[in-house]
Coordinates of C-alpha atoms in Angstrom, one line a residue:
Chain B
M1 CA -41.0 130.0 -1.6
T2 CA -42.7 127.0 -1.6
D3 CA -39.0 125.4 -3.2
R4 CA -37.0 126.3 0.0
Q5 CA -40.2 124.6 2.4
F6 CA -39.8 121.7 -0.3
S7 CA -36.2 121.3 0.7
A8 CA -36.7 121.0 4.5
T9 CA -39.6 118.8 4.1
A10 CA -37.5 116.4 1.7
A11 CA -34.7 115.7 4.2
N12 CA -37.3 115.5 6.5
S13 CA -38.7 112.4 5.1
G14 CA -36.3 110.0 6.0
N15 CA -36.2 108.5 2.5
S16 CA -33.0 107.6 1.6
A17 CA -33.6 109.2 -1.7
D18 CA -33.7 112.6 -0.2
G19 CA -31.2 111.9 2.9
F20 CA -31.0 111.2 6.5
R21 CA -32.2 113.3 9.0
V22 CA -31.0 113.1 12.8
Q23 CA -31.7 114.9 15.8
L24 CA -28.8 115.5 17.7
G25 CA -27.7 117.0 21.4
G26 CA -30.8 115.7 23.0
N27 CA -29.0 114.8 26.1
K28 CA -26.5 117.2 26.0
P29 CA -26.6 119.9 24.1
L30 CA -24.0 121.5 21.5
R31 CA -22.4 124.1 23.2
L32 CA -21.2 126.6 21.0
D33 CA -18.4 128.8 20.5
S34 CA -20.3 132.2 21.2
E35 CA -21.3 129.9 24.2
A36 CA -25.0 129.3 23.0
E37 CA -26.4 126.3 23.2
L38 CA -28.1 124.2 20.5
G39 CA -30.2 121.2 21.1
P40 CA -31.9 119.2 20.3
F41 CA -30.9 119.9 16.7
A42 CA -31.6 118.2 13.6
M43 CA -28.7 117.4 11.7
A44 CA -29.4 116.4 7.5
Y45 CA -27.0 113.9 6.0
Q46 CA -26.4 111.4 2.9
T47 CA -24.5 108.4 2.4
Y48 CA -22.8 107.0 -0.6
G49 CA -21.5 102.9 -0.4
T50 CA -21.3 100.8 2.3
L51 CA -19.5 100.8 5.2
N52 CA -17.1 98.1 6.3
Q53 CA -17.1 95.3 9.2
D54 CA -14.5 97.0 11.1
K55 CA -16.1 101.1 10.1
S56 CA -12.8 102.0 8.5
N57 CA -13.8 103.0 5.4
A58 CA -15.4 106.0 6.3
I59 CA -15.0 109.3 4.3
L60 CA -16.3 112.3 5.9
V61 CA -16.8 114.9 3.0
C62 CA -17.4 118.4 3.7
H63 CA -19.4 121.1 1.8
A64 CA -18.5 124.6 1.2
L65 CA -20.5 127.5 1.5
T66 CA -23.3 127.4 -1.2
G67 CA -23.1 123.3 -1.5
D68 CA -24.8 120.6 0.4
Q69 CA -25.0 117.1 1.4
F70 CA -26.4 115.5 -2.6
I71 CA -22.6 115.1 -3.4
L72 CA -24.2 113.2 -6.3
G73 CA -27.8 114.1 -8.0
P74 CA -30.5 114.3 -8.7
H75 CA -30.9 117.4 -6.4
P76 CA -34.3 117.0 -4.2
V77 CA -34.9 121.0 -5.1
S78 CA -33.2 121.7 -8.6
G79 CA -32.9 118.1 -9.8
R80 CA -29.7 118.8 -11.2
S81 CA -26.4 116.8 -11.1
G82 CA -24.8 116.8 -7.9
W83 CA -21.9 119.1 -6.6
W84 CA -18.8 116.6 -6.9
E85 CA -19.9 114.1 -9.5
H86 CA -16.6 114.5 -10.9
M87 CA -14.9 113.2 -7.6
V88 CA -17.0 110.8 -5.9
G89 CA -19.0 107.6 -7.3
P90 CA -18.4 104.0 -8.0
G91 CA -15.3 104.0 -10.0
K92 CA -14.0 107.6 -9.0
T93 CA -11.3 109.2 -6.8
L94 CA -13.8 108.8 -4.0
D95 CA -14.8 105.4 -5.0
T96 CA -17.9 104.7 -3.1
A97 CA -17.5 101.0 -4.2
R98 CA -14.6 100.9 -1.9
Y99 CA -15.3 103.8 0.8
Y100 CA -18.5 105.0 3.0
V101 CA -18.8 108.4 1.8
I102 CA -20.8 110.7 4.3
C103 CA -22.1 114.1 3.4
A104 CA -23.8 116.2 6.0
N105 CA -25.8 119.6 5.9
V106 CA -23.6 122.1 8.1
L107 CA -24.7 123.5 10.9
G108 CA -26.7 126.9 10.1
G109 CA -27.5 125.6 6.6
C110 CA -31.1 125.2 4.8
M111 CA -31.1 121.6 3.4
G112 CA -32.5 119.9 6.7
T113 CA -29.7 120.9 9.4
V114 CA -31.0 123.3 11.7
G115 CA -30.5 126.9 10.2
P116 CA -32.0 130.3 10.6
Q117 CA -34.9 129.2 8.8
D118 CA -35.9 126.6 11.3
I119 CA -38.4 127.0 13.8
N120 CA -37.1 128.5 17.1
P121 CA -38.8 126.0 20.3
Q122 CA -38.6 128.9 22.2
T123 CA -40.8 131.1 20.6
G124 CA -42.5 129.0 18.0
A125 CA -41.7 131.4 15.3
S126 CA -38.6 130.9 12.5
Y127 CA -35.3 132.3 14.3
G128 CA -34.5 134.5 12.0
L129 CA -31.6 136.3 13.4
D130 CA -32.3 134.9 16.9
F131 CA -30.5 132.1 15.6
P132 CA -26.9 131.8 17.4
V133 CA -23.8 133.1 15.4
I134 CA -21.8 129.9 14.4
T135 CA -18.6 129.1 13.6
I136 CA -16.6 126.6 11.3
K137 CA -15.3 124.7 14.9
D138 CA -19.4 124.4 15.5
M139 CA -19.8 122.9 12.4
V140 CA -17.1 120.1 13.4
E141 CA -18.3 119.4 16.5
A142 CA -22.2 118.9 15.4
Q143 CA -20.0 116.5 12.8
A144 CA -18.6 114.9 15.1
M145 CA -22.1 114.3 16.8
L146 CA -23.6 112.8 13.8
L147 CA -20.0 110.1 13.7
D148 CA -20.8 109.3 17.7
Y149 CA -24.9 108.9 16.5
L150 CA -23.1 106.7 13.4
E151 CA -20.7 104.8 15.9
I152 CA -17.8 105.7 13.8
D153 CA -14.7 106.3 15.7
Q154 CA -12.4 107.2 13.2
L155 CA -12.7 108.1 9.3
F156 CA -10.3 107.3 6.9
S157 CA -10.8 110.6 5.9
V158 CA -12.0 113.6 6.0
I159 CA -12.1 116.0 2.4
G160 CA -13.6 118.9 1.6
G161 CA -12.8 122.0 -0.8
S162 CA -12.9 125.7 0.5
M163 CA -15.1 125.9 3.4
G164 CA -15.0 122.0 3.6
G165 CA -11.6 122.4 3.0
M166 CA -11.5 124.9 6.6
Q167 CA -13.4 122.1 8.4
V168 CA -10.7 119.5 7.0
L169 CA -8.3 121.6 8.9
Q170 CA -10.3 122.1 11.6
W171 CA -10.9 118.3 12.1
A172 CA -7.4 117.3 12.3
V173 CA -6.8 120.1 15.1
S174 CA -10.1 119.0 16.9
Y175 CA -10.3 115.5 16.6
P176 CA -6.9 114.1 15.2
E177 CA -7.2 110.9 16.6
R178 CA -10.4 110.8 14.5
C179 CA -8.9 111.3 11.1
F180 CA -6.0 109.0 9.8
T181 CA -5.8 111.3 6.9
A182 CA -7.2 114.8 6.1
V183 CA -7.4 116.4 2.6
P184 CA -7.9 120.6 2.5
I185 CA -8.3 122.2 -1.3
A186 CA -8.5 125.3 -2.1
A187 CA -8.7 126.1 1.3
A188 CA -6.8 128.5 4.1
A189 CA -6.5 128.2 7.8
R190 CA -7.8 131.8 8.5
H191 CA -10.1 133.9 6.3
S192 CA -7.9 136.8 4.7
A193 CA -8.9 141.0 4.7
Q194 CA -10.2 140.6 0.9
N195 CA -12.2 137.2 1.6
I196 CA -13.8 139.1 4.5
A197 CA -14.1 141.7 2.4
F198 CA -16.1 140.0 -0.5
H199 CA -18.4 138.2 1.9
E200 CA -19.2 141.7 3.8
V201 CA -20.4 142.6 -0.1
G202 CA -22.8 139.7 -0.1
R203 CA -24.1 140.1 3.4
Q204 CA -24.8 144.1 2.7
A205 CA -26.4 143.4 -0.5
I206 CA -29.0 140.9 1.5
M207 CA -29.4 143.3 4.0
A208 CA -29.8 146.1 1.9
D209 CA -33.1 144.6 0.2
P210 CA -36.6 145.8 2.1
E211 CA -37.7 142.3 1.7
W212 CA -35.0 141.0 4.1
S213 CA -36.8 142.6 6.7
E214 CA -34.2 142.7 9.5
G215 CA -34.0 139.0 9.2
G216 CA -37.5 138.4 9.8
Y217 CA -39.1 137.9 5.8
L218 CA -40.5 134.4 6.9
V219 CA -43.0 135.8 8.6
G220 CA -44.1 138.2 6.2
D221 CA -44.0 135.6 3.7
T222 CA -41.2 137.7 1.7
F223 CA -38.0 136.7 0.7
P224 CA -34.7 138.9 -0.4
V225 CA -34.6 137.8 -3.7
R226 CA -33.0 140.4 -5.3
G227 CA -30.0 140.9 -2.3
L228 CA -29.2 137.5 -2.2
A229 CA -28.9 137.2 -6.1
V230 CA -26.3 140.0 -5.9
A231 CA -24.6 138.3 -3.2
R232 CA -24.2 135.3 -5.3
M233 CA -23.5 137.3 -8.1
A234 CA -20.3 139.0 -6.3
G235 CA -19.5 135.6 -4.7
H236 CA -19.5 133.9 -8.2
I237 CA -17.0 136.1 -10.0
T238 CA -14.4 135.1 -6.8
Y239 CA -14.7 131.6 -7.6
L240 CA -13.7 131.9 -11.2
S241 CA -10.6 133.4 -12.7
E242 CA -10.1 136.6 -15.1
A243 CA -9.2 133.8 -18.0
A244 CA -12.0 131.3 -17.3
L245 CA -14.2 134.2 -17.7
H246 CA -12.6 135.8 -20.8
R247 CA -12.8 132.4 -22.4
K248 CA -16.3 131.5 -21.4
F249 CA -17.7 134.9 -22.3
G250 CA -15.3 137.4 -23.7
R251 CA -17.1 140.7 -24.9
E252 CA -19.8 138.7 -26.3
L253 CA -23.2 140.0 -26.5
Q254 CA -26.2 138.1 -25.3
D255 CA -28.8 137.7 -28.0
R256 CA -27.7 140.6 -29.7
A257 CA -25.8 142.1 -32.9
E258 CA -24.8 145.3 -31.0
V259 CA -24.9 147.4 -27.8
S260 CA -28.6 148.2 -26.5
Y261 CA -27.3 151.5 -24.7
G262 CA -29.3 150.8 -21.5
F263 CA -28.8 148.5 -18.9
D264 CA -30.1 145.3 -19.8
A265 CA -28.1 142.5 -20.1
D266 CA -26.2 143.2 -23.6
F267 CA -23.0 141.1 -22.4
Q268 CA -23.2 137.2 -21.9
V269 CA -21.3 137.5 -18.9
E270 CA -23.8 139.6 -17.3
S271 CA -26.7 137.3 -18.5
Y272 CA -24.8 134.6 -17.0
L273 CA -24.1 136.1 -13.7
R274 CA -27.6 137.1 -13.4
H275 CA -29.0 133.4 -14.2
Q276 CA -26.3 132.5 -11.3
G277 CA -28.0 134.9 -9.1
I278 CA -31.9 133.7 -9.6
S279 CA -31.4 130.2 -9.4
F280 CA -29.2 130.2 -6.3
V281 CA -31.9 132.2 -4.6
E282 CA -34.4 129.1 -5.7
R283 CA -32.3 126.8 -3.4
F284 CA -30.7 128.9 -0.7
D285 CA -31.8 130.8 2.5
A286 CA -30.7 134.5 2.8
N287 CA -29.7 133.8 6.0
S288 CA -27.8 130.9 6.4
Y289 CA -25.9 133.0 3.6
L290 CA -25.1 135.6 6.4
Y291 CA -24.4 132.6 9.0
I292 CA -22.4 130.5 7.2
T293 CA -20.3 133.8 5.5
R294 CA -19.7 135.0 9.2
A295 CA -18.6 131.4 10.1
M296 CA -16.2 131.5 7.5
D297 CA -14.8 135.4 8.2
Y298 CA -14.4 134.2 11.9
F299 CA -12.2 131.1 11.2
D300 CA -8.6 131.9 12.1
L301 CA -7.1 128.4 13.3
A302 CA -3.9 129.6 14.8
A303 CA -5.7 132.6 17.2
E304 CA -6.7 130.1 19.6
H305 CA -3.2 128.7 19.5
G306 CA -1.5 131.6 20.5
G307 CA -1.0 133.1 17.0
V308 CA 0.8 130.7 15.7
L309 CA -0.2 127.9 13.3
A310 CA 2.2 125.3 14.0
N311 CA 0.8 124.9 17.5
A312 CA -2.5 123.9 16.3
F313 CA -0.8 120.9 14.8
Q314 CA 1.5 119.8 17.7
D315 CA 1.6 116.2 17.9
V316 CA -1.0 115.4 15.3
E317 CA -0.3 112.1 13.5
T318 CA -3.2 113.0 10.8
R319 CA -1.6 112.3 7.2
F320 CA -2.5 115.4 5.1
C321 CA -2.9 115.8 1.5
I322 CA -2.9 119.5 0.5
I323 CA -4.0 120.5 -2.4
S324 CA -3.8 124.1 -4.6
I325 CA -5.0 125.7 -8.0
T326 CA -2.7 127.7 -9.4
S327 CA -5.4 130.5 -10.9
D328 CA -7.2 130.4 -7.2
W329 CA -7.3 134.2 -6.1
L330 CA -9.7 133.3 -3.6
Y331 CA -7.9 130.9 -1.5
P332 CA -4.1 131.4 -3.4
T333 CA -1.7 128.4 -3.2
S334 CA 0.1 130.9 -0.5
E335 CA -2.8 130.3 2.2
S336 CA -1.7 126.4 1.7
R337 CA 1.6 127.3 1.3
E338 CA 1.5 128.6 5.4
V339 CA -0.6 126.0 6.3
V340 CA 2.0 122.9 4.9
R341 CA 4.8 125.2 6.5
A342 CA 3.4 125.0 9.8
L343 CA 3.2 120.8 9.5
N344 CA 6.7 121.1 8.5
A345 CA 7.7 122.9 11.4
V346 CA 6.3 120.0 13.8
A347 CA 7.4 117.3 11.1
A348 CA 3.7 116.4 10.6
N349 CA 3.3 113.5 7.5
V350 CA 2.0 116.1 4.5
S351 CA 1.9 116.1 0.9
F352 CA 1.4 119.1 -1.1
V353 CA 0.5 119.8 -5.0
E354 CA -0.4 122.9 -6.1
I355 CA -2.4 122.1 -9.5
V356 CA -2.1 123.9 -13.0
S357 CA -5.3 125.3 -13.8
D358 CA -6.5 128.7 -15.0
K359 CA -10.2 128.1 -13.9
G360 CA -10.0 129.7 -10.5
H361 CA -11.1 128.8 -7.1
D362 CA -13.5 126.8 -8.8
A363 CA -11.3 124.2 -10.4
F364 CA -11.7 122.2 -7.1
L365 CA -15.4 121.2 -8.3
L366 CA -14.3 120.2 -12.1
D367 CA -12.9 117.6 -14.2
E368 CA -9.4 118.0 -13.0
P369 CA -7.3 114.9 -14.0
T370 CA -4.2 115.5 -12.2
M371 CA -6.0 116.0 -9.2
F372 CA -7.7 112.6 -9.3
D373 CA -4.8 111.1 -10.0
T374 CA -2.7 112.9 -7.0
L375 CA -5.7 112.4 -4.3
G376 CA -6.4 108.4 -5.8
G377 CA -2.4 107.9 -5.4
F378 CA -2.6 109.8 -1.9
L379 CA -5.9 107.3 -0.6
N380 CA -4.3 104.6 -2.1
G381 CA -1.1 104.6 -0.3
A382 CA -2.9 105.5 2.9
A383 CA -5.3 102.6 2.2
K384 CA -2.6 100.4 2.6
L385 CA -1.1 101.9 5.5
R386 CA -4.7 101.8 7.1
G387 CA -5.0 98.0 6.2
L388 CA -8.1 98.7 4.0
D389 CA -8.8 95.9 1.9
L390 CA -9.7 97.5 -1.7
T391 CA -10.3 94.4 -3.7
Chain A
M1 CA 7.1 98.5 -7.0
A2 CA 10.6 100.0 -7.2
S3 CA 13.0 98.0 -9.4
R4 CA 16.5 98.8 -9.7
N5 CA 16.6 97.5 -13.5
S6 CA 14.1 100.5 -14.2
P7 CA 15.5 102.9 -17.0
G8 CA 15.2 105.9 -14.0
W9 CA 17.9 103.4 -12.2
T10 CA 20.4 103.1 -14.7
K11 CA 20.1 106.8 -15.4
R12 CA 21.0 107.4 -12.0
P13 CA 23.9 105.3 -10.9
D14 CA 24.3 107.8 -7.7
L15 CA 20.6 106.5 -6.1
T16 CA 21.7 103.3 -5.5
L17 CA 24.7 104.3 -3.6
I18 CA 22.7 106.8 -2.0
A19 CA 20.4 103.9 -1.1
E20 CA 23.2 102.2 0.7
M21 CA 24.2 104.8 2.8
V22 CA 20.7 104.6 4.6
E23 CA 20.5 102.9 7.8
P24 CA 17.4 101.0 8.0
G25 CA 13.7 102.2 9.9
T26 CA 15.1 106.0 9.8
R27 CA 13.7 109.1 9.1
V28 CA 14.6 110.3 5.3
L29 CA 14.3 113.6 3.5
D30 CA 15.0 113.6 -0.2
V31 CA 14.8 117.1 -1.4
G32 CA 14.6 117.3 -5.2
C33 CA 13.1 113.7 -5.1
G34 CA 11.7 113.8 -8.4
D35 CA 9.3 111.1 -9.5
G36 CA 9.9 109.4 -5.7
L37 CA 12.9 106.6 -7.3
L38 CA 14.6 107.0 -4.5
L39 CA 12.2 107.4 -1.8
E40 CA 9.9 104.6 -2.7
L41 CA 13.1 102.2 -2.9
L42 CA 14.0 103.1 0.8
T43 CA 10.4 102.8 1.8
E44 CA 10.1 99.4 1.0
E45 CA 13.5 98.3 0.7
K46 CA 14.5 99.7 4.0
G47 CA 11.2 100.6 5.5
V48 CA 12.2 104.3 6.1
D49 CA 9.8 107.2 7.3
G50 CA 10.4 109.2 4.0
R51 CA 9.3 112.7 3.1
G52 CA 10.4 114.5 -0.3
V53 CA 10.5 117.9 -1.4
E54 CA 10.0 118.6 -5.3
I55 CA 9.8 121.4 -7.2
S56 CA 7.5 120.3 -10.0
Q57 CA 3.9 119.4 -10.0
E58 CA 4.5 116.4 -12.4
G59 CA 7.2 115.3 -9.9
V60 CA 4.8 115.3 -6.9
S61 CA 2.0 113.9 -8.2
A62 CA 3.9 110.8 -9.4
C63 CA 5.0 110.5 -5.7
V64 CA 2.0 111.2 -4.0
S65 CA 0.1 108.9 -6.4
R66 CA 2.9 106.1 -5.2
G67 CA 1.9 106.8 -1.8
L68 CA 4.9 109.2 -0.7
S69 CA 4.4 111.8 1.6
V70 CA 6.2 114.5 -0.8
I71 CA 5.2 118.6 -1.0
Q72 CA 6.1 120.8 -4.0
G73 CA 8.1 123.1 -2.9
N74 CA 11.6 124.8 -3.5
A75 CA 15.0 123.8 -1.7
E76 CA 16.3 127.0 -1.2
T77 CA 13.1 128.7 0.4
D78 CA 11.1 125.3 1.9
L79 CA 13.7 123.5 4.1
Y80 CA 13.8 126.7 6.8
D81 CA 10.5 125.3 7.6
Y82 CA 11.7 122.1 9.3
P83 CA 12.7 121.9 13.0
D84 CA 16.0 121.0 14.0
G85 CA 17.3 117.6 13.3
A86 CA 13.8 116.5 12.1
F87 CA 15.2 113.5 10.0
D88 CA 18.2 111.1 10.3
Y89 CA 19.3 112.0 6.7
A90 CA 18.5 114.7 4.3
I91 CA 19.3 113.8 0.9
L92 CA 20.3 116.1 -2.2
G93 CA 21.0 114.1 -5.3
L94 CA 23.1 115.5 -8.0
T95 CA 21.0 119.1 -7.9
L96 CA 24.1 121.3 -5.4
P97 CA 25.3 122.8 -8.6
A98 CA 21.6 123.8 -9.8
L99 CA 21.1 126.0 -6.5
H100 CA 21.5 129.3 -6.2
Q101 CA 23.0 129.4 -2.7
P102 CA 24.9 125.5 -2.5
R103 CA 26.8 126.5 0.8
E104 CA 23.6 128.1 2.5
I105 CA 21.4 124.7 1.6
L106 CA 24.6 122.2 2.5
L107 CA 24.3 123.8 6.0
E108 CA 20.5 123.4 6.1
L109 CA 20.6 120.0 5.1
L110 CA 23.1 119.1 8.1
R111 CA 20.4 121.2 10.5
V112 CA 17.2 119.1 9.7
G113 CA 19.4 115.9 9.1
R114 CA 21.7 114.5 11.6
R115 CA 23.5 113.1 8.4
A116 CA 23.5 114.6 4.7
I117 CA 23.9 112.6 1.9
V118 CA 24.6 114.3 -1.1
S119 CA 25.5 113.5 -4.8
I120 CA 27.5 115.8 -7.1
P121 CA 28.3 115.8 -10.8
N122 CA 32.2 116.4 -10.9
S123 CA 33.6 119.5 -12.8
G124 CA 36.9 117.4 -12.8
F125 CA 36.3 114.5 -14.3
W126 CA 38.9 114.3 -17.0
R127 CA 36.6 114.6 -19.9
H128 CA 35.1 117.5 -18.9
R129 CA 38.7 119.3 -18.4
L130 CA 39.9 117.9 -21.6
H131 CA 36.5 119.4 -23.5
L132 CA 37.5 122.7 -22.4
L133 CA 41.4 122.1 -23.2
I134 CA 40.4 120.9 -26.6
E135 CA 37.4 122.7 -27.7
G136 CA 37.4 125.4 -25.6
R137 CA 34.1 125.5 -24.6
I138 CA 32.2 124.5 -21.2
P139 CA 31.1 120.7 -21.3
D140 CA 27.8 120.1 -20.9
M141 CA 28.0 117.8 -18.0
G142 CA 25.2 115.6 -18.6
A143 CA 22.9 118.4 -18.2
H144 CA 21.5 117.8 -22.0
A145 CA 21.2 121.8 -22.0
E146 CA 21.1 123.3 -25.3
G147 CA 24.5 125.9 -24.0
W148 CA 25.9 127.2 -21.2
Y149 CA 23.0 129.7 -21.0
D150 CA 21.0 127.2 -20.4
T151 CA 22.2 125.1 -18.2
P152 CA 20.7 124.2 -14.8
N153 CA 24.3 124.2 -13.2
L154 CA 24.4 127.5 -11.7
H155 CA 27.5 126.4 -9.6
P156 CA 29.7 124.0 -11.6
C157 CA 32.2 122.4 -8.3
T158 CA 34.7 119.6 -8.7
I159 CA 34.7 117.0 -6.0
R160 CA 38.0 118.6 -4.7
D161 CA 36.1 122.1 -4.6
F162 CA 33.2 120.3 -2.5
V163 CA 36.0 118.5 -0.3
M164 CA 37.3 122.1 0.2
L165 CA 34.2 123.4 0.9
C166 CA 33.0 121.1 3.7
R167 CA 36.2 121.3 5.3
T168 CA 35.8 125.0 5.7
L169 CA 32.6 124.4 7.1
G170 CA 33.1 122.1 9.7
I171 CA 31.6 119.2 8.1
V172 CA 33.2 115.7 8.4
I173 CA 33.0 113.4 5.4
E174 CA 32.2 109.9 6.8
R175 CA 32.2 108.0 3.6
R176 CA 33.1 109.3 -0.1
V177 CA 32.3 107.3 -3.0
Q178 CA 33.2 108.4 -6.7
L179 CA 31.7 107.1 -9.9
D180 CA 33.1 106.3 -13.2
S181 CA 31.5 107.3 -16.5
R182 CA 29.8 103.8 -16.5
G183 CA 28.5 104.9 -12.6
R184 CA 30.6 102.2 -11.7
A185 CA 32.3 103.1 -7.7
T186 CA 35.9 103.6 -8.4
R187 CA 39.0 102.9 -6.3
F188 CA 40.7 105.9 -6.1
H189 CA 40.7 107.6 -2.4
G190 CA 43.7 108.7 -0.6
T191 CA 44.3 112.4 -1.4
G192 CA 41.4 112.5 -3.9
A193 CA 43.4 114.0 -6.9
F194 CA 43.2 110.9 -8.9
A195 CA 39.3 110.8 -7.8
N196 CA 38.8 114.1 -8.8
L197 CA 40.0 113.2 -12.6
F198 CA 38.1 109.8 -13.1
G199 CA 35.1 110.1 -11.1
E200 CA 32.3 111.0 -13.1
Q201 CA 30.1 111.8 -9.8
A202 CA 30.6 111.4 -6.3
V203 CA 28.5 110.5 -3.2
F204 CA 29.2 112.0 0.1
L205 CA 27.7 110.6 3.4
L206 CA 28.1 113.9 5.5
S207 CA 27.5 115.0 9.5
K208 CA 28.6 117.6 11.4
K209 CA 31.6 118.0 13.6
N210 CA 30.1 118.4 16.7
N211 CA 27.7 114.9 16.6

């Protein structure tokens, strides 16, 4: 698994092309929701653009489950383009000529921030399942420590889709004074039973792979390739819509004129999913997948506020722009509306738009001009209020 | 920049009257705010803290990209989410007859807003009466519908109908202005019979009795 080892060393090098890496929690460890303590721990991050004099143009982008800090490519492991090139860059909606964009690998991740594949200082071996269970809130706490390190008091915006959007909501609840604006896209304030169910399928696929070795695969130099690939395949289906799958593949056959009467990848959609699974394994750690999906499952913003989501947003002055996608059945519009409803109930400052797209959950990563126009306008309006010089 | 000479404004003379009724520096909710014409003007010229609700994605995107805080939603289901008295004014421009439950929404406007400003197209306007009388057909009332079967105006009402409803609900009409067919404010007040005949639209500033 040299590829995955490369990912950690790449982020380790401190070379800006491969991202930055900092040790946090050295003086005061991060106390996790599970009450375990972590620190000092490594956090890998990437920045784009330039921080202005009064440090008012910083945007924190929170990545999704299988994303990482490399918003723009080339990715140091896969060599491919970044995951949000449509959104971020010079002249794009998150214009790096105006804004200082920060993205950090989440806690529990496998691209340089501490995760289960790292060495446990207490044992000298990889954490594996000894890594503490983390939550979305823990991820946000770690990011807040990074901002302290960068000496940025207030973010102009915190933006993210899917799990990134959950972090955005948690940011606005945990540190409202540090978020001038917050943009959760295709997200929810809690994980539904259906969300948890799909994640459980993925986790069971990993854990049923004998090479997973109860999470200790790194010791034996094995890797649950099949399990993680199946988890990715199942997950990937949930990111797309029926219409998108049909348009892309229909019932077309893969490199053959007729079905084989066997279990090869006869259909293009099978071949596509297998490819998705295999290429994912090259850049992602199986235990990270377990830990991060668990963090998402545990997410329920209302729970710690007496079960009333509106209470979580009491006295929050952050300006929200909430975006959902019509064909997203994983984090459907109804979930975003719950957040809007809660924000309205406390008369918070909120905009909400449902983008018409038949591309499913993943539409937030794609070229969706209405999403860019709406978000761009929202940020421009907020920049004026914040007194940002955007010339 | 909002310009009162833009085509949007000339098409909606009621918006100018609504804007005049809003005190500067207040909190305003514009229900059915369209592309944000009124909200933008109120924000820029009167320094209001404005919010909007709009049903169409195009409208919401236009508003948000103008820097306005607008949510995509349906007045008939989403007003209930706002706390009592969250706004100084709740505005409803020309859409009352298009609602399924105009009476309930009127009350909701006056729950979330300390005052409401409502403009209505007047079904009692002489030209509509004449159209029905002579042609024997339902007037279009400026809805640009293909016919009676696809008009958005589910609950057409006259100025007098509206005044009667306010009386029934204990709503105080603080101000009332009629617009003639050229969009000019008319002089007719008093009992309202002339207003109901010669006003093509009317704008009302409303409050609740116990305010």
